[in-house]
PDB file of C-alpha atoms in Angstrom:
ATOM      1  CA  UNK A 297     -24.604  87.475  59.399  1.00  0.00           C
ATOM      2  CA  UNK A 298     -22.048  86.073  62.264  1.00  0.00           C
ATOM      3  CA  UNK A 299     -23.574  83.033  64.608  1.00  0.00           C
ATOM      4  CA  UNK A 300     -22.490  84.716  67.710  1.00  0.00           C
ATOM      5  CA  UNK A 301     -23.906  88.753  66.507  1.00  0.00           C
ATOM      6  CA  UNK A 302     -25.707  89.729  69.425  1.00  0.00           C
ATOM      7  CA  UNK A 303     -28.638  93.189  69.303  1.00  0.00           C
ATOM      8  CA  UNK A 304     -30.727  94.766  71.666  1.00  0.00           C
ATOM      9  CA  UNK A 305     -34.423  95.382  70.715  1.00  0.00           C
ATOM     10  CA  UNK A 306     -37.520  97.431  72.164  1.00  0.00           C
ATOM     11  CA  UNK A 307     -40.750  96.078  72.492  1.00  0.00           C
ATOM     12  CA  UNK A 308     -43.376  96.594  74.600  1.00  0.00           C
ATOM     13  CA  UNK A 309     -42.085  99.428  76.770  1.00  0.00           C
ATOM     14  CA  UNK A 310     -38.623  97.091  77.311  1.00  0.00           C
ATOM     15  CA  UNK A 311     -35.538  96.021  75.825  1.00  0.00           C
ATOM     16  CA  UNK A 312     -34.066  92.747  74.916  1.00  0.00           C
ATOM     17  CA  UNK A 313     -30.712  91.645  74.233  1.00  0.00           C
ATOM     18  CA  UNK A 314     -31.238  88.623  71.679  1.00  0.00           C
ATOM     19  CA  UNK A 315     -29.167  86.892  69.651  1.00  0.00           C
ATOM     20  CA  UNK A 316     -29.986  84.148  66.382  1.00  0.00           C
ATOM     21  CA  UNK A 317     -31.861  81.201  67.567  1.00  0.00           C
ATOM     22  CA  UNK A 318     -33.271  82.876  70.978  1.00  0.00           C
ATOM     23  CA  UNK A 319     -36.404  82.541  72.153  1.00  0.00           C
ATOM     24  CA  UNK A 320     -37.868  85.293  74.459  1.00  0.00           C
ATOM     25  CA  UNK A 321     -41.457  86.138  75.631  1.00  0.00           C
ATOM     26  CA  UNK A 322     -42.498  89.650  75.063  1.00  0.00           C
ATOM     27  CA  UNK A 323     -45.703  91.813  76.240  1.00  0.00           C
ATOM     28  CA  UNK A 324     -48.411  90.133  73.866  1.00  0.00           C
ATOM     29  CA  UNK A 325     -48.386  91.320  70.044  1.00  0.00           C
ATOM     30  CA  UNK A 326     -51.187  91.646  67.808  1.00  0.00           C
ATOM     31  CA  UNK A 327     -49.782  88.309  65.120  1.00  0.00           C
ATOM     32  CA  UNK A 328     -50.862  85.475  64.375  1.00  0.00           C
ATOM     33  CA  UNK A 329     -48.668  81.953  65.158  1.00  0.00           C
ATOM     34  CA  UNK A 330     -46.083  81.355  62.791  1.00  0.00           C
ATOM     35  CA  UNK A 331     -46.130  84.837  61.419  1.00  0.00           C
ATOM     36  CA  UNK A 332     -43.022  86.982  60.795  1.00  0.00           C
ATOM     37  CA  UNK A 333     -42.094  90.726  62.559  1.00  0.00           C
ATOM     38  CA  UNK A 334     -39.193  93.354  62.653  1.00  0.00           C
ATOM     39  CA  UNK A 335     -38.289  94.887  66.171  1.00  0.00           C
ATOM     40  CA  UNK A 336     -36.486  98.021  66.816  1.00  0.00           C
ATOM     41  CA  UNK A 337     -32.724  97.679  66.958  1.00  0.00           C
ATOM     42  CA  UNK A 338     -30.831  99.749  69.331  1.00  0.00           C
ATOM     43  CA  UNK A 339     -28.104  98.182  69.510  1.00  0.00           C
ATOM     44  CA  UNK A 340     -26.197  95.673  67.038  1.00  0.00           C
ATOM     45  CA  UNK A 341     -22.612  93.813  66.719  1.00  0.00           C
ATOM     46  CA  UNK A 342     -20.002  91.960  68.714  1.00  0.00           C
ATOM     47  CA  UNK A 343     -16.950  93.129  69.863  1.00  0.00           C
ATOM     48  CA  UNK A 344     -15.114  96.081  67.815  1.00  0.00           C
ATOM     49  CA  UNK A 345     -17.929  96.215  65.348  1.00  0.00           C
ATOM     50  CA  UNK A 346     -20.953  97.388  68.022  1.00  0.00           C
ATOM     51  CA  UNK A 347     -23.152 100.055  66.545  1.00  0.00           C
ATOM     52  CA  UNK A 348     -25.501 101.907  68.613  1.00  0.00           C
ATOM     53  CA  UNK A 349     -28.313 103.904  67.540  1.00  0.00           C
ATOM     54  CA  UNK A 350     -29.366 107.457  68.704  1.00  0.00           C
ATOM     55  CA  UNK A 351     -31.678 105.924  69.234  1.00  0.00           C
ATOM     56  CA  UNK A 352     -32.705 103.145  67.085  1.00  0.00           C
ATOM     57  CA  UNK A 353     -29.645 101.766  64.144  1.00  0.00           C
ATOM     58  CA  UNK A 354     -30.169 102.631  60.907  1.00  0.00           C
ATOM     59  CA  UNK A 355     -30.132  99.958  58.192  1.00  0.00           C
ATOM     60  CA  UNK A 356     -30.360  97.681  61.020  1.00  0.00           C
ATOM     61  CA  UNK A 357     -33.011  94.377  61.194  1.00  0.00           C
ATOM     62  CA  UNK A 358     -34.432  92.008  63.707  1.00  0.00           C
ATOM     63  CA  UNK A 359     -36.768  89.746  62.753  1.00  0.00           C
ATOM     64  CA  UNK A 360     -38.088  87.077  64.437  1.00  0.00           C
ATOM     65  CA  UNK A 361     -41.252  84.396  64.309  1.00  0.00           C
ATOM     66  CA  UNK A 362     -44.054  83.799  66.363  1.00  0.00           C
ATOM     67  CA  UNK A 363     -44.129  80.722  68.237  1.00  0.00           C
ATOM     68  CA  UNK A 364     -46.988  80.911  70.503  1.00  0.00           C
ATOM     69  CA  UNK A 365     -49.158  82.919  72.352  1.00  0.00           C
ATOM     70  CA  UNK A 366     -50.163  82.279  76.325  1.00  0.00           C
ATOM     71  CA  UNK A 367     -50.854  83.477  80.141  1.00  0.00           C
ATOM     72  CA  UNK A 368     -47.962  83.701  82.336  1.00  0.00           C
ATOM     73  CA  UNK A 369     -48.254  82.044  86.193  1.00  0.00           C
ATOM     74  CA  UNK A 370     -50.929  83.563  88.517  1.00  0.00           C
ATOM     75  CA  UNK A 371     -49.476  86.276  90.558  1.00  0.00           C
ATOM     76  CA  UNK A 372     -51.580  87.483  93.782  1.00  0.00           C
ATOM     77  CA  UNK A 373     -52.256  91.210  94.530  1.00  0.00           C
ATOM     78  CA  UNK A 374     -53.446  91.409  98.194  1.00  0.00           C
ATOM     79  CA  UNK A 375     -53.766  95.261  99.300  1.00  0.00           C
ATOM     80  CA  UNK A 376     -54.045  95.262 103.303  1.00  0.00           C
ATOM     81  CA  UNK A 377     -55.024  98.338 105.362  1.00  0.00           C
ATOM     82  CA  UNK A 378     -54.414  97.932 109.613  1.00  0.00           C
ATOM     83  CA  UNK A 379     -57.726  98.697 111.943  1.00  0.00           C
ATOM     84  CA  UNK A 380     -59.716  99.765 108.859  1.00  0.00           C
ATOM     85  CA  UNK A 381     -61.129  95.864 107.876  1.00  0.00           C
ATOM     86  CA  UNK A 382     -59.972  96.087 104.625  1.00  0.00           C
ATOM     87  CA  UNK A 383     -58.447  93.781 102.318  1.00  0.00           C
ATOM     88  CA  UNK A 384     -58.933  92.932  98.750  1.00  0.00           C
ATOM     89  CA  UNK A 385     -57.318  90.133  97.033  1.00  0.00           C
ATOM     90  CA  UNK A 386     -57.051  90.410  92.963  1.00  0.00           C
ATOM     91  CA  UNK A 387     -55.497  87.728  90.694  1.00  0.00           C
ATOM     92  CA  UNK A 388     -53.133  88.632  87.461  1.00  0.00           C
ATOM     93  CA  UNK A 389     -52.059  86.827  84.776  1.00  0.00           C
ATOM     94  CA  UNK A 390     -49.758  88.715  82.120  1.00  0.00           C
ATOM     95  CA  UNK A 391     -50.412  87.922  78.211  1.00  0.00           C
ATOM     96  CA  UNK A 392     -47.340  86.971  76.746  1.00  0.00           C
ATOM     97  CA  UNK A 393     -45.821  86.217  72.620  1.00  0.00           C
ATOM     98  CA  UNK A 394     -43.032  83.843  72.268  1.00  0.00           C
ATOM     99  CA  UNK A 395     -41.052  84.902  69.854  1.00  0.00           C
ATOM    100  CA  UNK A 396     -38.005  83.070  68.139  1.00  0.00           C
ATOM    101  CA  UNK A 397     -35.277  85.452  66.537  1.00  0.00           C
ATOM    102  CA  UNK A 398     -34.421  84.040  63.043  1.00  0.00           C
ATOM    103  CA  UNK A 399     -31.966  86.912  61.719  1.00  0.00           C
ATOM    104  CA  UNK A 400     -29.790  89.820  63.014  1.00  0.00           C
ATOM    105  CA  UNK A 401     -28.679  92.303  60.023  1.00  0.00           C
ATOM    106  CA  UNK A 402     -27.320  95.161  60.285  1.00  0.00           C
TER     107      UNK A 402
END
């Protein structure tokens, strides 16, 4: 495993290029804090040795480590029709995962 290997991963409908040592927030994952997961690699290597997967890499391995879980920053959705005296204002905040990657293989 090379310090500077580099992948790209899918998880929750998007992709993520990651490297050892990241740490990334992801659409919220069913673990608990501390515990251990495998993504799906679709890409992995650096430089000449780049593998890509048609579509995910065989033999290939992510894994990373729950840090935490949380609620990202308020966002305001405020829907606004002219001469009709409507408006509605709605509040979101997305559930996030942080994740730390601990290994590329592959």
């Amino acid at each position: 495993m090379s310090e500077h290997q580099q992948a790209i991963i899918r998880t929750g409908g998007k992709q993520y290029r990651v490297s050892p040592g990241s740490v990334l927030k992801v659409e919220k994952l069913p673990a608990e804090k501390g515990a251990s997961l495998d993504f799906e690699v679709l890409l992995v290597g650096q430089g000449e040795g780049i593998q890509i997967g048609t579509p995910l890499v065989a033999g290939a391995k992510v894994t990373g480590q729950v840090v935490s879980h949380g609620r990202g920053t308020k966002i305001i959705v405020y829907k606004f029709r002219k001469r009709t005296n409507y408006r509605k204002k709605q509040g979101h905040r997305q559930a996030y995962t942080e994740i730390k990657i601990t290994g590329i293989s592959g």
